[in-house]
Coordinates of N, CA and C in Angstrom, one line a residue:
Chain A
E296 N 230.6 186.1 117.5 CA 229.1 186.1 118.2 C 229.1 187.4 118.3
P297 N 228.1 188.6 118.0 CA 228.9 189.7 117.7 C 229.1 190.4 119.1
E298 N 229.2 191.7 119.9 CA 229.8 192.0 120.9 C 229.9 193.9 121.3
V299 N 229.8 193.4 122.2 CA 230.2 195.4 122.8 C 231.0 195.5 122.9
T300 N 231.2 196.5 122.3 CA 232.2 197.1 122.0 C 233.2 198.7 122.6
Q301 N 233.8 199.4 122.9 CA 233.8 200.5 123.4 C 235.6 201.3 123.1
T302 N 235.2 202.8 123.4 CA 236.5 203.3 122.5 C 236.8 204.5 123.6
P303 N 237.7 204.9 124.0 CA 238.6 204.3 124.8 C 239.0 203.1 125.3
S304 N 240.1 202.4 124.5 CA 240.3 201.3 125.9 C 240.7 201.8 127.4
H305 N 242.0 202.9 127.5 CA 241.9 203.6 128.4 C 242.0 205.6 128.3
Q306 N 241.6 206.5 129.2 CA 241.3 207.0 128.5 C 242.1 207.7 130.4
V307 N 243.2 209.4 129.8 CA 244.8 209.7 130.8 C 243.6 211.0 130.2
T308 N 242.9 211.8 131.7 CA 242.7 213.5 131.1 C 242.9 214.3 132.6
Q309 N 243.1 215.6 132.4 CA 243.4 216.5 134.1 C 242.0 217.1 134.3
M310 N 242.1 217.5 135.6 CA 240.0 217.8 136.0 C 240.3 219.5 135.9
G311 N 239.4 218.5 135.3 CA 238.3 219.9 135.1 C 238.3 219.5 133.2
Q312 N 238.6 218.7 132.5 CA 238.9 218.2 131.0 C 237.6 218.0 130.7
E313 N 236.9 217.7 129.2 CA 235.5 216.9 129.1 C 236.3 215.6 128.9
V314 N 235.5 214.5 128.9 CA 235.9 213.8 128.1 C 234.8 212.8 127.5
I315 N 234.5 212.1 127.1 CA 233.3 211.5 125.9 C 234.1 210.4 125.9
L316 N 233.3 208.9 126.3 CA 233.2 207.3 125.7 C 232.6 206.9 124.8
R317 N 233.0 206.3 124.6 CA 232.3 206.2 123.4 C 231.8 204.2 123.5
C318 N 231.3 203.7 122.9 CA 230.5 202.9 123.2 C 229.7 202.2 121.4
V319 N 229.5 201.0 120.9 CA 228.1 200.8 120.6 C 228.1 199.9 120.8
P320 N 227.3 199.9 120.7 CA 225.1 198.0 121.3 C 225.9 197.4 120.3
I321 N 225.6 196.3 121.2 CA 225.3 194.6 119.6 C 223.7 195.7 118.7
S322 N 223.2 195.1 117.6 CA 223.0 195.9 116.9 C 221.7 195.7 116.7
N323 N 221.5 194.6 116.9 CA 220.1 194.3 116.9 C 219.7 194.5 118.2
H324 N 220.0 195.5 119.5 CA 219.8 195.4 121.2 C 218.9 197.2 120.8
L325 N 218.2 197.3 121.6 CA 217.5 198.4 121.9 C 217.7 198.9 123.4
Y326 N 218.4 198.5 124.3 CA 218.2 198.9 126.5 C 219.6 199.6 125.5
F327 N 220.0 200.8 126.7 CA 221.3 201.1 126.5 C 221.9 201.1 127.7
Y328 N 223.1 200.9 128.6 CA 223.6 201.2 130.0 C 224.9 201.8 130.0
W329 N 225.1 202.7 131.1 CA 226.0 202.7 131.2 C 226.7 201.8 132.9
Y330 N 228.1 201.5 132.8 CA 227.5 201.6 135.0 C 229.4 201.8 134.4
R331 N 230.1 201.4 135.5 CA 231.1 202.2 136.4 C 231.5 201.4 137.9
Q332 N 232.4 200.9 137.5 CA 233.3 200.3 139.0 C 234.9 201.8 139.2
I333 N 234.5 201.9 139.9 CA 236.3 202.4 140.6 C 236.5 200.8 140.9
L334 N 238.1 202.0 141.3 CA 238.8 199.8 141.5 C 238.5 200.0 142.6
G335 N 238.5 198.1 142.9 CA 238.4 197.8 144.1 C 237.1 197.6 144.9
Q336 N 236.2 198.5 144.1 CA 235.0 198.3 144.5 C 233.5 198.0 143.5
K337 N 232.1 197.8 143.3 CA 231.2 197.1 143.2 C 231.8 197.8 141.5
V338 N 230.3 197.1 141.0 CA 230.0 197.8 139.9 C 229.0 198.9 140.0
E339 N 228.5 200.1 139.5 CA 228.0 200.9 139.8 C 227.1 201.3 138.8
F340 N 225.6 201.4 138.2 CA 224.6 201.4 137.5 C 225.0 203.0 138.3
L341 N 224.9 204.4 136.1 CA 224.9 205.8 135.3 C 223.8 205.6 135.3
V342 N 222.8 204.6 134.3 CA 222.5 205.3 133.3 C 221.5 203.9 132.3
S343 N 220.2 204.5 132.4 CA 220.0 203.7 131.7 C 219.1 204.4 130.3
F344 N 219.4 204.1 128.9 CA 219.4 204.6 127.7 C 217.7 203.9 127.1
Y345 N 216.3 204.1 126.9 CA 215.9 203.6 125.9 C 214.3 204.9 125.0
N346 N 214.9 204.0 123.6 CA 214.1 204.7 123.1 C 214.2 206.9 122.7
N347 N 215.6 206.8 122.4 CA 216.7 208.1 122.5 C 216.1 209.2 123.6
E348 N 216.5 208.0 125.3 CA 215.9 208.8 125.8 C 216.2 208.8 127.2
I349 N 216.7 209.2 128.1 CA 216.6 208.7 129.2 C 215.3 208.2 130.2
S350 N 216.0 206.6 130.4 CA 214.3 205.6 131.7 C 215.4 205.9 132.8
E351 N 215.6 205.6 133.5 CA 216.1 205.8 135.1 C 217.7 206.5 134.6
K352 N 217.9 207.2 135.9 CA 219.7 207.5 136.2 C 220.0 208.0 137.6
S353 N 221.1 207.0 138.0 CA 221.4 207.2 139.7 C 221.3 208.3 139.9
E354 N 222.4 208.1 141.6 CA 222.9 209.9 142.3 C 223.5 210.0 141.4
I355 N 224.9 208.8 140.9 CA 226.2 209.4 141.0 C 225.9 209.9 139.5
F356 N 224.8 210.3 139.0 CA 224.4 210.8 137.4 C 223.9 212.0 137.7
D357 N 225.3 212.7 137.3 CA 224.6 214.0 137.9 C 224.9 215.4 137.1
D358 N 224.6 216.2 137.1 CA 224.7 217.7 136.1 C 225.8 217.2 134.4
Q359 N 226.8 216.6 135.4 CA 228.0 216.6 135.0 C 228.2 215.8 134.0
F360 N 226.8 214.4 134.5 CA 226.6 213.8 133.3 C 226.0 213.6 131.4
S361 N 226.1 213.1 130.1 CA 225.5 213.4 129.8 C 225.2 211.7 128.7
V362 N 224.8 211.4 128.1 CA 223.9 210.4 127.3 C 223.7 210.9 126.3
E363 N 224.6 210.2 125.1 CA 223.9 210.2 123.9 C 223.9 209.1 123.0
R364 N 223.1 209.9 121.8 CA 222.8 208.2 121.1 C 223.6 208.9 119.6
P365 N 224.2 209.9 119.6 CA 223.4 210.2 118.1 C 224.3 210.4 116.8
D366 N 224.0 208.6 116.4 CA 223.7 208.0 115.1 C 223.3 206.4 115.5
G367 N 222.3 205.4 114.3 CA 222.3 204.3 114.9 C 222.7 203.3 115.3
S368 N 224.3 203.8 115.5 CA 225.8 202.5 115.9 C 225.9 202.9 117.7
N369 N 226.5 204.6 118.1 CA 227.2 205.1 118.4 C 226.6 205.0 120.0
F370 N 227.0 204.8 121.0 CA 226.3 205.3 122.2 C 227.1 206.0 123.0
T371 N 226.8 207.4 123.9 CA 228.4 208.2 124.6 C 228.3 208.2 125.7
L372 N 229.6 208.5 126.6 CA 228.9 209.7 127.7 C 230.2 210.1 127.8
K373 N 229.8 211.0 128.4 CA 230.4 212.6 128.0 C 230.4 212.9 129.6
I374 N 231.3 212.8 130.5 CA 231.6 214.0 131.0 C 232.1 215.1 130.9
R375 N 231.5 216.8 131.9 CA 231.5 218.6 131.3 C 232.7 218.4 131.5
S376 N 233.3 218.5 133.5 CA 234.3 218.4 134.3 C 235.1 217.4 134.8
T377 N 235.2 216.2 134.6 CA 235.8 215.3 135.2 C 236.8 216.1 136.6
K378 N 236.3 215.5 137.6 CA 237.1 215.1 139.0 C 237.9 213.9 139.1
L379 N 238.8 213.9 140.0 CA 238.9 213.2 140.2 C 238.3 211.5 140.9
E380 N 237.2 212.2 141.5 CA 236.6 210.5 141.9 C 236.1 209.6 140.7
D381 N 235.9 210.7 139.4 CA 235.4 210.3 138.1 C 236.8 209.4 137.6
S382 N 237.8 208.7 138.1 CA 238.8 207.4 138.1 C 237.9 206.6 138.0
A383 N 237.8 205.4 137.3 CA 236.7 204.4 137.2 C 237.5 203.7 135.4
M384 N 236.8 202.3 136.1 CA 235.9 201.7 134.6 C 234.8 202.3 134.3
Y385 N 234.8 202.2 133.2 CA 233.4 202.3 132.5 C 232.9 201.6 131.8
F386 N 231.8 200.8 132.0 CA 232.0 200.0 130.9 C 230.1 200.3 130.6
C387 N 229.9 200.2 129.5 CA 229.4 200.2 128.9 C 228.1 198.9 128.2
A388 N 226.6 198.7 128.4 CA 226.1 197.6 128.3 C 224.9 197.6 127.4
S389 N 224.6 197.0 126.5 CA 223.5 196.6 125.2 C 221.9 195.5 126.1
G390 N 221.8 195.0 125.7 CA 220.3 194.1 126.0 C 219.5 194.1 124.6
R391 N 218.5 193.5 124.5 CA 217.1 193.5 123.2 C 216.5 193.9 123.9
G392 N 216.3 194.0 124.4 CA 214.9 194.0 125.5 C 214.9 193.8 127.0
S393 N 213.2 194.7 127.7 CA 214.0 195.5 129.1 C 213.9 194.4 130.0
Q394 N 213.8 193.0 130.1 CA 213.7 192.9 130.6 C 215.1 191.0 130.6
E395 N 216.0 191.6 129.5 CA 216.9 190.9 128.8 C 218.2 191.1 129.6
T396 N 219.5 190.0 129.3 CA 220.2 189.7 129.3 C 220.9 190.9 129.0
Q397 N 221.8 191.6 129.9 CA 222.2 192.6 129.5 C 224.2 192.7 129.0
Y398 N 225.2 192.6 128.1 CA 225.6 192.3 127.5 C 226.8 193.8 127.7
F399 N 227.9 192.7 128.2 CA 228.2 194.6 129.0 C 229.9 194.3 127.9
G400 N 230.7 195.4 127.5 CA 231.3 196.0 126.7 C 232.8 196.1 127.4
P401 N 233.3 195.8 127.1 CA 235.3 196.1 127.7 C 236.0 197.1 128.3
G402 N 235.0 197.5 127.8 CA 235.6 199.1 129.1 C 235.8 200.1 128.6
T403 N 236.4 201.2 129.3 CA 237.6 202.1 128.9 C 238.0 202.3 130.4
R404 N 238.6 202.9 130.9 CA 239.6 202.5 132.1 C 239.4 204.5 131.9
L405 N 239.7 205.4 132.7 CA 239.3 206.8 132.7 C 239.9 207.0 134.2
L406 N 241.5 207.6 134.4 CA 241.8 207.8 135.1 C 241.6 209.4 135.1
V407 N 241.8 211.3 136.0 CA 242.0 212.2 135.9 C 243.2 212.7 136.7
L408 N 243.6 213.1 136.4 CA 244.5 213.8 137.4 C 244.2 215.1 138.0
Chain B
R75 N 221.7 198.4 154.9 CA 222.0 198.0 154.2 C 222.1 197.2 152.8
K76 N 222.9 197.1 152.9 CA 224.3 197.1 151.5 C 222.1 195.8 150.7
E77 N 222.7 196.7 149.3 CA 221.0 196.3 148.5 C 221.9 194.3 148.1
V78 N 222.8 194.5 148.0 CA 223.6 193.2 147.5 C 224.8 192.3 148.2
E79 N 224.8 191.7 149.6 CA 226.5 192.0 149.8 C 226.2 190.3 149.2
Q80 N 227.9 190.6 148.9 CA 228.7 189.2 148.9 C 229.5 188.9 150.4
D81 N 230.2 187.6 150.6 CA 231.4 187.5 151.1 C 232.7 187.6 150.5
P82 N 233.5 188.5 150.6 CA 234.5 188.9 149.5 C 234.9 188.0 149.5
G83 N 235.3 186.5 150.7 CA 236.5 185.9 149.5 C 237.7 186.1 149.7
P84 N 238.8 185.4 150.3 CA 238.9 184.1 148.8 C 238.4 183.3 149.8
F85 N 238.2 182.2 148.9 CA 237.8 180.4 148.9 C 238.7 180.2 148.1
N86 N 239.6 179.6 148.7 CA 240.8 178.9 148.1 C 240.4 177.1 148.6
V87 N 239.8 177.1 147.2 CA 239.5 176.0 146.4 C 240.6 174.8 145.6
P88 N 241.2 173.8 145.9 CA 242.1 172.8 145.5 C 240.7 172.5 144.2
E89 N 242.0 172.0 142.7 CA 241.1 172.0 142.1 C 240.6 170.3 142.2
G90 N 239.2 170.2 141.2 CA 238.1 169.9 141.9 C 237.6 169.3 142.7
A91 N 238.3 169.7 143.4 CA 237.1 170.2 144.6 C 235.1 171.3 144.2
T92 N 234.4 171.1 145.0 CA 233.4 172.1 145.5 C 233.3 172.4 146.2
V93 N 233.0 174.3 145.6 CA 232.9 175.3 146.0 C 231.5 175.7 146.4
A94 N 231.1 176.3 147.0 CA 229.4 176.8 147.1 C 229.8 179.0 148.0
F95 N 228.8 179.1 147.4 CA 229.1 180.7 148.2 C 227.8 181.1 147.9
N96 N 227.0 182.1 149.3 CA 225.2 183.0 148.5 C 225.2 184.0 148.2
C97 N 224.7 185.0 148.4 CA 224.4 185.9 148.6 C 223.2 186.5 148.8
T98 N 223.0 187.2 149.5 CA 221.8 188.5 149.9 C 221.2 189.1 149.2
Y99 N 219.4 189.4 148.8 CA 219.3 191.1 148.8 C 218.2 191.1 150.3
S100 N 218.6 192.6 149.5 CA 217.0 193.1 151.1 C 216.0 193.9 150.0
N101 N 216.6 194.2 148.5 CA 215.2 194.3 147.7 C 214.1 193.5 147.6
S102 N 213.1 192.6 147.7 CA 211.7 192.0 148.4 C 211.2 191.9 146.8
A103 N 211.0 193.6 145.8 CA 210.7 193.3 145.1 C 212.0 193.3 143.6
S104 N 212.7 192.8 143.7 CA 214.0 192.3 143.0 C 212.9 190.8 142.4
Q105 N 213.1 191.4 141.1 CA 212.5 189.3 140.3 C 213.3 189.8 138.9
S106 N 214.6 189.7 139.0 CA 215.3 188.8 138.0 C 216.5 188.8 138.7
F107 N 217.6 187.7 138.5 CA 219.0 187.0 139.3 C 219.6 186.3 138.6
F108 N 220.9 186.7 138.7 CA 221.7 186.4 137.5 C 223.2 186.4 138.9
W109 N 224.0 186.1 138.0 CA 226.1 185.4 138.5 C 226.2 185.5 137.5
Y110 N 227.1 187.0 138.0 CA 228.3 187.1 136.8 C 229.5 186.8 136.5
R111 N 229.7 186.2 136.1 CA 232.2 186.9 136.3 C 233.0 187.6 136.0
Q112 N 234.1 188.2 137.1 CA 234.3 189.3 136.7 C 236.1 188.7 135.9
D113 N 237.0 188.6 135.5 CA 238.6 188.5 135.4 C 238.8 189.9 136.3
C114 N 240.2 189.5 136.3 CA 240.7 190.4 136.6 C 240.8 192.3 136.3
R115 N 240.1 192.7 135.8 CA 240.6 194.6 134.7 C 239.7 193.9 134.0
K116 N 238.7 193.0 133.9 CA 237.7 192.3 132.7 C 236.4 192.8 132.7
E117 N 235.7 193.0 131.7 CA 234.6 193.8 132.0 C 233.3 192.4 132.5
P118 N 232.2 192.6 133.4 CA 231.3 191.4 133.8 C 230.4 190.4 133.0
K119 N 230.7 189.4 132.6 CA 230.7 187.9 131.8 C 229.6 187.0 132.3
L120 N 228.0 187.2 131.9 CA 227.2 186.6 132.5 C 227.6 185.1 132.3
L121 N 227.4 184.1 134.0 CA 227.3 183.1 134.1 C 226.5 182.3 133.8
M122 N 225.4 182.9 134.9 CA 224.6 181.8 134.5 C 222.7 183.3 135.7
S123 N 221.6 183.0 134.3 CA 220.6 183.4 135.4 C 220.0 182.5 136.2
V124 N 219.3 183.2 137.0 CA 219.7 182.8 138.8 C 217.6 182.6 137.5
Y125 N 217.2 180.9 137.9 CA 215.5 181.1 138.1 C 215.2 180.2 139.3
S126 N 213.5 180.5 140.1 CA 213.5 180.0 141.0 C 213.4 178.2 141.6
S127 N 213.1 177.5 140.4 CA 213.2 176.3 139.9 C 214.6 175.4 141.1
G128 N 215.3 177.1 141.0 CA 217.8 176.8 140.9 C 217.5 176.3 139.3
N129 N 218.5 176.5 139.1 CA 218.9 175.1 137.0 C 220.9 175.3 138.0
E130 N 221.1 174.2 136.4 CA 221.9 173.8 136.6 C 222.4 173.9 134.9
D131 N 224.1 174.3 134.8 CA 225.0 174.5 133.6 C 225.8 173.7 134.0
G132 N 225.7 172.9 133.4 CA 227.2 172.1 133.6 C 227.9 171.9 135.1
R133 N 228.8 172.8 135.6 CA 229.7 172.2 136.8 C 228.6 173.4 137.8
F134 N 227.9 173.7 137.3 CA 227.3 175.6 137.7 C 225.9 174.7 138.1
T135 N 225.7 175.8 139.8 CA 224.3 175.1 140.0 C 224.0 176.5 140.6
A136 N 223.0 177.1 140.5 CA 222.0 179.0 141.1 C 221.1 177.7 141.6
Q137 N 221.0 178.7 142.9 CA 219.8 178.3 143.7 C 218.9 179.6 144.5
L138 N 217.8 179.8 144.1 CA 216.8 180.6 144.9 C 216.5 180.5 145.3
N139 N 216.6 181.6 147.3 CA 215.5 181.3 147.8 C 214.5 182.6 148.6
R140 N 213.5 183.0 147.7 CA 212.6 184.4 148.5 C 212.6 184.3 149.3
A141 N 212.3 183.7 150.5 CA 211.4 183.8 151.0 C 213.0 184.3 152.2
S142 N 213.8 184.5 151.7 CA 214.6 184.8 152.8 C 215.8 185.3 151.8
Q143 N 215.3 185.2 151.0 CA 216.0 186.9 149.7 C 217.9 186.4 149.9
Y144 N 218.3 184.9 149.5 CA 219.5 185.0 149.2 C 219.4 183.0 148.3
I145 N 220.7 183.7 147.3 CA 220.7 183.0 146.4 C 222.1 182.3 146.3
S146 N 222.1 182.0 145.6 CA 224.0 180.9 145.9 C 224.7 179.8 144.7
L147 N 225.7 180.1 144.7 CA 226.0 179.3 142.7 C 227.5 178.3 143.9
L148 N 226.7 177.2 143.2 CA 228.2 175.6 144.2 C 228.7 175.6 142.9
I149 N 229.5 175.7 142.6 CA 231.1 175.3 141.9 C 230.9 174.0 142.0
R150 N 231.4 172.4 140.9 CA 231.4 171.9 140.9 C 233.3 170.9 140.1
D151 N 233.8 170.9 140.7 CA 235.1 169.9 139.8 C 235.7 171.1 140.4
S152 N 235.7 171.7 140.4 CA 236.2 172.9 140.3 C 238.1 172.9 139.2
K153 N 238.0 173.5 138.1 CA 239.0 173.7 137.3 C 239.7 175.2 137.7
L154 N 241.2 175.2 137.7 CA 241.6 176.6 137.2 C 241.2 177.8 136.8
S155 N 240.7 177.5 136.0 CA 240.4 178.3 135.4 C 238.7 179.1 135.9
D156 N 238.3 178.4 137.2 CA 237.4 179.2 137.5 C 237.8 179.6 137.9
S157 N 238.8 180.2 138.2 CA 239.3 181.4 139.5 C 239.1 182.7 138.9
A158 N 238.0 183.3 139.6 CA 237.6 184.8 139.0 C 236.1 185.0 140.0
T159 N 236.1 186.2 140.0 CA 235.6 187.0 141.1 C 233.9 187.1 140.5
Y160 N 233.0 186.5 141.4 CA 231.5 186.1 141.1 C 230.8 187.2 141.6
L161 N 229.5 187.7 140.6 CA 229.4 188.8 140.8 C 227.5 187.9 141.0
C162 N 226.9 188.9 142.2 CA 225.5 188.3 141.8 C 225.2 189.4 142.0
V163 N 224.2 189.3 141.3 CA 223.7 190.5 140.7 C 222.6 190.4 140.8
V164 N 221.1 191.0 141.1 CA 219.6 191.5 140.6 C 219.4 192.8 140.1
N165 N 217.5 192.4 139.5 CA 217.6 193.8 139.1 C 215.7 194.1 139.1
I166 N 215.4 195.5 139.5 CA 214.4 195.4 139.7 C 212.9 195.8 137.9
N167 N 212.7 195.1 137.1 CA 212.0 194.7 135.9 C 211.6 196.4 136.0
K168 N 212.0 196.9 135.2 CA 211.4 197.8 134.7 C 210.9 198.1 132.5
A169 N 209.7 198.1 132.6 CA 209.2 198.5 131.4 C 210.4 199.4 131.0
A170 N 211.2 200.4 131.1 CA 211.5 201.6 130.3 C 213.5 201.1 130.9
G171 N 213.4 199.7 131.9 CA 214.7 199.7 131.9 C 214.6 198.5 132.4
N172 N 216.1 198.6 132.9 CA 216.8 197.3 133.4 C 218.2 197.2 134.7
K173 N 218.5 198.8 135.5 CA 218.7 198.5 136.7 C 220.0 197.4 136.6
L174 N 220.3 197.2 136.6 CA 222.1 195.3 137.4 C 221.6 196.8 138.5
T175 N 221.1 195.8 139.6 CA 222.3 195.8 141.0 C 223.9 195.1 141.3
F176 N 224.6 195.2 141.6 CA 225.8 194.6 141.7 C 226.0 193.8 142.7
G177 N 226.1 193.2 143.6 CA 227.3 193.3 145.4 C 228.8 192.4 144.5
G178 N 229.6 193.1 145.4 CA 230.9 193.6 145.9 C 232.0 191.5 145.0
G179 N 230.3 190.4 145.1 CA 231.0 189.3 144.7 C 232.5 189.3 145.7
T180 N 232.2 187.5 145.0 CA 233.4 186.8 145.6 C 234.5 186.0 145.0
R181 N 235.6 186.2 145.5 CA 237.3 185.6 145.0 C 237.2 184.8 144.6
V182 N 237.0 183.9 143.7 CA 237.2 182.1 144.2 C 238.7 182.1 143.3
L183 N 239.7 181.4 144.6 CA 241.3 180.8 143.7 C 240.9 179.6 144.0
V184 N 241.5 178.9 142.6 CA 241.4 177.2 142.8 C 242.8 177.2 142.7
K185 N 243.3 176.6 143.5 CA 244.4 176.2 143.4 C 245.2 175.0 142.9
P186 N 245.8 174.2 142.0 CA 246.4 172.5 141.7 C 246.6 172.0 143.1

């Protein structure tokens, strides 16, 4: 069964550093998403991406965040200058259509020191 | 008011028993409803979609009450493996995206 994959599984970085989180969505999916979950809190929407552009973003997704689909398979989330409060689990998700089920990757646990 | 609100639990359930819990949502424009399951430090996994007429999947039954804006999940004949956090999820479908809004989750612990 196809699944969403994410790398790395864990990332530790210093405050102010740039990080890139990588995702490989399911191959025939067209809609891509990033969510995050701070430890002990709920899953929060960050951004949705369709047809090579952002279709919606949350208040969390400020100028420090960007997404890219650099080739036909990868979908990345970049945090330009990390802050302590960016420490969280970041989940990538994909879906075939806008109203289709979203399938989540295993997540990248980001720790900012 | 939170967009999606759930009783955090934990619900301590004897193995074989039935457990039920609800969630409420604030946005009347919400169009799609789901229950996801999340194990500790893992990704959310779709348990079932929730349809207006209610639906069942094996031991799991979901109900939707649009008038009162709540969704319920009932688990029959609980198994130890049902221990998890159950996430109530809603979205407002849009042509260009499908932002999911999550509740904080209801923790269920099934004990022998």
